[in-house]
Amino acid sequence: MGLICGIVGLPNVGKSTLFNALTQAKAAIANYPFTTIDPNVGVVEVPDERLQTLARIIKPQKLTPTTIKFLDIAGLVRNAHKGEGLGNQFLSHIRDVDLIVEVVRSFEDSNVVHVNGSVDPLRDIEILNLELAFADLDYLARQISRKKKDPSADKKELEVLEKIKAGIESGRPLLRKDLNAEELRLMAAHPILTLKPILYLLNADEEKIPDQLAGYSPILAINAKLELEISFLSPEERKEFTGAEGCGLDRLIKKCYELLGLITFFTVKGDETRAWTILKGTRAPQAAGKVHTDMERGFICAEVIAFEELAGLGSMQKAREKGLLRTEGRDYVIQDGDVVQFKFNV
């Protein structure tokens, strides 16, 4: 998928530490604002125990997980929409992402300066959200003014832009769920920040959400510094350290995946078993196109078995013997966990 999660926050809240933990990349970490100017880009494996189960059943030579992309965007400061700090540059990077991960500091450390002088996660969330809202108001005002002067402009599109602007001005920005399918289609080309899904991520010593943040959802709490240390352990050591619940990074990645409306299907072809990412609601031919464009163009049918059924049987051969491989046509909507073999002719 081309979908991207953008990691944003005020300076010195642990964004680059989190990014390094996610990617084990070498993004710069420093105790002053604007260490990160160009966004770091990282491709991260999506944790999925089902792929390991399939590996035990099928024993492929190659196992390929699906991935999700993260951007580490430089620190946003108060009045960024007016150009404070490197504001406009940062905001342009945020416009390119599909989901915003707002990292907020909740840890005390006298060695790490806070750009606002004290640790106050509620205040920092409000600053970030206000900057996104102000940036949208500026964008919307320009778009509305331009379209009002254009006799050929789509009147319905103009109405939706005005509706979104009015929501922000009233202090109640509209969410994607507040717009119908036609309104969302009209807004698809507009990089409106307040319409993007937001995951609030508390960088804290303890994985506990303060009562004052109860109104912000979805929200996760992790210790980014600890997660960075865990990320350098071997898979066996990591599992022993984190236990059955897994690490905070796994929860973060899965939550991003969920908020983007993504699901996973699996293919078993030759020596490779592979996980693929698609949007929920994708039909079989379009899912086949993820594997190869020829498969979508020449789609005939899909042989499908649910992961749970295959795992229960323990082999693909038994699934065939019991007649549990279903043949699905062009209208079949791929389900999360489907194990699929596409048949096509070009």
XYZ file of C-alpha atoms in Angstrom:
346
model
C 0.000 0.000 0.000
C 1.056 3.582 -0.539
C -0.491 4.672 2.759
C 1.734 6.587 5.175
C 1.631 7.298 8.923
C 3.185 10.625 9.905
C 4.814 10.960 13.343
C 4.308 14.543 14.536
C 4.712 16.423 17.796
C 6.435 19.321 19.499
C 10.264 19.303 19.594
C 11.981 16.958 22.085
C 8.990 14.715 22.809
C 10.654 11.507 21.557
C 9.513 11.342 17.929
C 12.893 10.313 16.538
C 13.427 7.842 19.392
C 10.085 6.278 18.486
C 10.967 6.275 14.795
C 14.308 4.608 15.488
C 12.583 1.985 17.603
C 10.143 1.320 14.765
C 12.753 1.113 12.038
C 16.091 0.662 13.832
C 17.224 3.442 11.494
C 19.782 6.040 12.479
C 17.622 9.140 12.570
C 19.347 11.960 14.442
C 18.415 12.292 18.119
C 19.409 15.565 19.764
C 18.321 17.768 22.637
C 17.336 20.842 20.632
C 14.505 21.771 18.264
C 14.554 21.040 14.536
C 17.064 18.161 14.577
C 14.857 16.599 11.903
C 14.256 18.901 8.950
C 13.505 16.566 6.059
C 11.200 13.788 7.219
C 12.842 10.432 7.783
C 11.028 7.635 5.980
C 10.860 4.077 7.269
C 9.120 0.914 6.078
C 8.035 -1.205 9.038
C 6.925 -4.833 9.133
C 3.385 -5.363 10.398
C 3.508 -7.956 13.208
C 1.225 -10.893 12.418
C 1.473 -14.251 14.177
C -0.661 -15.797 11.437
C 2.251 -15.571 9.007
C 4.423 -17.598 11.382
C 1.650 -20.191 11.692
C 1.435 -20.450 7.900
C 5.204 -20.900 7.779
C 4.932 -23.909 10.104
C 2.146 -25.391 7.964
C 3.526 -24.713 4.483
C 7.275 -24.576 5.218
C 8.145 -22.081 2.467
C 11.717 -21.118 1.661
C 10.733 -17.458 1.787
C 8.379 -15.692 4.196
C 7.432 -12.091 3.356
C 5.482 -9.937 5.827
C 3.424 -6.955 4.786
C 4.640 -3.478 5.679
C 3.469 -0.005 6.607
C 5.331 3.263 6.039
C 6.164 5.829 8.746
C 7.454 9.384 8.361
C 9.298 11.151 11.191
C 8.315 14.793 10.683
C 10.260 17.599 12.355
C 8.925 19.232 15.518
C 5.903 21.491 15.223
C 5.810 24.630 17.389
C 3.113 27.085 18.432
C 2.213 29.392 15.500
C 3.725 27.011 12.952
C 0.843 27.971 10.633
C 2.287 31.508 10.664
C 5.710 30.193 9.731
C 7.156 29.966 13.259
C 10.047 27.503 13.517
C 10.011 25.694 10.194
C 6.235 25.667 10.289
C 5.053 25.809 6.699
C 7.616 23.217 5.642
C 6.500 20.864 8.427
C 2.817 21.359 7.649
C 3.404 20.522 3.989
C 4.934 17.190 5.051
C 1.908 16.436 7.250
C -0.428 17.062 4.316
C 1.187 14.122 2.493
C 0.338 11.507 5.150
C -2.812 9.406 5.535
C -2.755 9.090 9.323
C -1.285 11.402 11.962
C 0.454 9.926 15.011
C 0.624 12.771 17.545
C 3.461 12.044 19.978
C 3.010 13.862 23.292
C 5.553 13.971 26.110
C 4.466 12.762 29.539
C 7.872 11.832 31.002
C 9.949 13.963 33.370
C 13.644 14.365 32.549
C 15.592 17.456 33.593
C 18.194 16.671 30.935
C 15.658 17.008 28.109
C 14.347 20.532 27.643
C 10.662 21.113 26.892
C 9.954 23.750 24.282
C 7.118 25.140 26.437
C 9.032 24.975 29.720
C 7.027 22.223 31.434
C 5.493 18.797 30.845
C 1.766 19.163 30.153
C 0.396 16.614 27.659
C -3.093 18.150 27.489
C -1.701 21.588 26.631
C 0.605 20.079 24.014
C -2.228 18.164 22.318
C -4.269 21.359 22.183
C -1.326 23.240 20.627
C -0.855 20.559 17.963
C -4.554 20.352 17.113
C -4.863 24.141 16.960
C -1.951 24.326 14.531
C -3.595 21.736 12.283
C -6.904 23.626 12.478
C -5.336 27.028 11.731
C -3.429 25.569 8.783
C -6.702 24.150 7.431
C -8.518 27.473 7.862
C -5.856 29.197 5.798
C -6.038 26.521 3.093
C -9.856 26.448 3.062
C -10.164 30.241 2.874
C -7.916 30.305 -0.194
C -9.764 27.439 -1.873
C -13.200 28.927 -1.184
C -12.168 32.365 -2.443
C -10.735 30.861 -5.635
C -13.817 28.743 -6.347
C -16.243 31.615 -5.737
C -14.461 33.546 -8.487
C -14.592 30.587 -10.891
C -17.980 30.227 -12.673
C -17.119 26.649 -13.675
C -16.305 25.525 -10.102
C -18.247 22.592 -8.660
C -20.897 24.159 -6.405
C -21.245 21.021 -4.296
C -17.485 20.936 -3.696
C -17.632 24.570 -2.596
C -20.463 23.745 -0.174
C -18.434 20.949 1.434
C -15.370 23.187 1.793
C -17.534 25.828 3.498
C -19.099 23.176 5.728
C -15.665 21.967 6.888
C -14.473 25.545 7.455
C -17.571 26.331 9.536
C -16.951 23.236 11.668
C -13.381 24.305 12.455
C -14.462 27.881 13.224
C -17.106 26.600 15.649
C -14.458 24.623 17.548
C -15.870 21.271 16.403
C -13.830 20.148 13.372
C -15.617 17.587 11.224
C -14.268 14.049 11.064
C -14.399 11.713 8.084
C -17.385 9.941 9.632
C -19.306 13.240 9.545
C -19.165 13.323 5.733
C -21.094 11.096 3.347
C -19.483 9.116 0.518
C -20.079 11.853 -2.070
C -18.622 14.543 0.197
C -15.555 12.386 0.874
C -15.106 11.861 -2.858
C -15.217 15.619 -3.448
C -12.627 16.172 -0.707
C -10.254 13.402 -1.856
C -7.985 15.851 -3.687
C -7.880 18.315 -0.770
C -5.136 17.699 1.852
C -7.279 18.743 4.823
C -5.377 17.949 8.024
C -8.335 17.850 10.425
C -10.029 15.180 8.287
C -7.092 12.815 8.675
C -7.408 10.105 11.355
C -5.302 10.880 14.442
C -3.729 8.454 16.906
C -2.575 10.118 20.126
C 0.608 8.524 21.451
C 1.725 9.357 24.975
C 5.481 8.974 25.479
C 5.477 8.108 29.168
C 7.473 6.264 31.812
C 4.351 4.222 32.613
C 1.816 2.900 30.129
C -1.086 4.633 31.858
C -3.379 7.260 30.332
C -3.943 10.284 32.642
C -7.590 11.106 33.377
C -7.153 14.544 31.804
C -6.647 12.879 28.404
C -9.722 10.648 28.633
C -11.491 12.722 25.980
C -8.872 11.956 23.344
C -9.343 8.714 21.440
C -7.781 6.558 20.181
C -4.816 6.979 22.504
C -1.899 4.698 23.428
C 0.880 5.103 25.983
C 4.357 3.668 25.454
C 7.877 4.321 26.695
C 9.758 5.189 23.484
C 13.211 4.944 25.086
C 12.463 1.465 26.448
C 10.948 0.421 23.115
C 14.155 1.485 21.366
C 16.189 -0.739 23.694
C 13.774 -3.647 23.157
C 13.988 -3.226 19.374
C 17.647 -4.296 19.413
C 16.900 -7.607 21.155
C 16.634 -10.803 19.152
C 13.053 -11.946 18.397
C 13.386 -14.643 21.075
C 14.702 -12.202 23.700
C 12.024 -9.671 22.782
C 9.263 -12.235 23.233
C 10.680 -13.317 26.591
C 10.953 -9.694 27.763
C 7.509 -8.491 26.636
C 5.491 -11.652 27.271
C 2.210 -12.551 25.594
C 1.062 -8.931 25.252
C 3.977 -8.051 22.986
C 5.762 -4.722 22.883
C 4.249 -1.271 22.660
C 5.469 -0.881 19.092
C 3.403 -3.874 17.985
C 0.305 -2.274 19.497
C 1.127 1.006 17.757
C 1.622 -0.589 14.334
C -1.556 -2.661 14.621
C -3.587 0.366 15.728
C -2.304 2.418 12.769
C -3.195 -0.460 10.464
C -6.701 -0.585 11.951
C -7.269 3.189 11.752
C -6.260 3.212 8.089
C -8.926 0.572 7.406
C -6.397 -2.023 6.265
C -6.605 -5.808 6.291
C -4.183 -8.602 5.388
C -4.558 -11.537 3.030
C -1.999 -14.241 2.302
C -0.741 -15.955 -0.836
C 1.118 -19.234 -1.143
C 2.958 -19.387 -4.442
C 5.979 -21.534 -5.230
C 8.506 -21.231 -2.425
C 7.071 -17.999 -0.998
C 4.315 -17.375 1.530
C 3.470 -13.698 1.627
C 1.219 -11.235 3.448
C -0.423 -8.431 1.461
C -2.109 -5.218 2.567
C -5.395 -4.003 1.086
C -8.182 -1.684 2.137
C -11.141 -3.303 3.846
C -13.847 -3.890 1.223
C -11.450 -4.684 -1.652
C -12.828 -7.178 -4.174
C -10.889 -10.194 -5.422
C -9.729 -8.803 -8.822
C -8.298 -5.657 -7.215
C -6.589 -7.746 -4.526
C -5.091 -9.859 -7.321
C -3.792 -6.628 -8.849
C -1.763 -6.040 -5.690
C 0.156 -9.227 -6.458
C 0.557 -8.443 -10.169
C -1.326 -6.177 -12.559
C -1.720 -9.081 -15.033
C -3.672 -10.996 -12.390
C -6.272 -8.236 -12.161
C -6.469 -7.791 -15.923
C -6.916 -11.509 -16.603
C -8.745 -12.458 -13.393
C -10.776 -15.673 -13.634
C -11.452 -16.645 -10.023
C -9.888 -16.967 -6.587
C -9.431 -20.109 -4.509
C -9.947 -19.055 -0.896
C -9.723 -20.556 2.565
C -9.928 -18.669 5.838
C -6.737 -18.685 7.894
C -8.542 -20.179 10.913
C -9.783 -23.136 8.857
C -6.357 -23.825 7.375
C -4.635 -23.507 10.749
C -7.112 -25.965 12.249
C -6.481 -28.533 9.513
C -2.711 -28.157 9.506
C -2.136 -28.551 5.773
C -3.347 -27.278 2.416
C -3.662 -30.868 1.198
C -6.227 -31.676 3.903
C -8.135 -28.523 2.993
C -8.364 -29.722 -0.608
C -9.362 -33.239 0.426
C -12.185 -31.871 2.592
C -13.352 -29.500 -0.140
C -12.802 -26.417 2.012
C -11.122 -24.355 -0.702
C -13.880 -22.087 -2.009
C -13.976 -20.774 -5.572
C -14.925 -17.100 -5.538
C -15.676 -14.778 -8.444
C -15.195 -11.117 -9.303
C -17.630 -9.795 -6.698
C -16.041 -11.556 -3.729
C -14.819 -9.166 -1.040
C -11.515 -10.359 0.419
C -11.678 -10.902 4.194
C -8.912 -10.341 6.720
C -6.854 -13.529 6.990
C -7.966 -15.088 3.702
C -5.393 -17.416 2.144
C -5.853 -16.923 -1.592
C -4.676 -18.411 -4.862
C -5.659 -16.319 -7.879
C -6.382 -17.918 -11.248
C -5.961 -15.682 -14.279
C -5.362 -15.726 -18.016
C -3.673 -13.023 -20.095
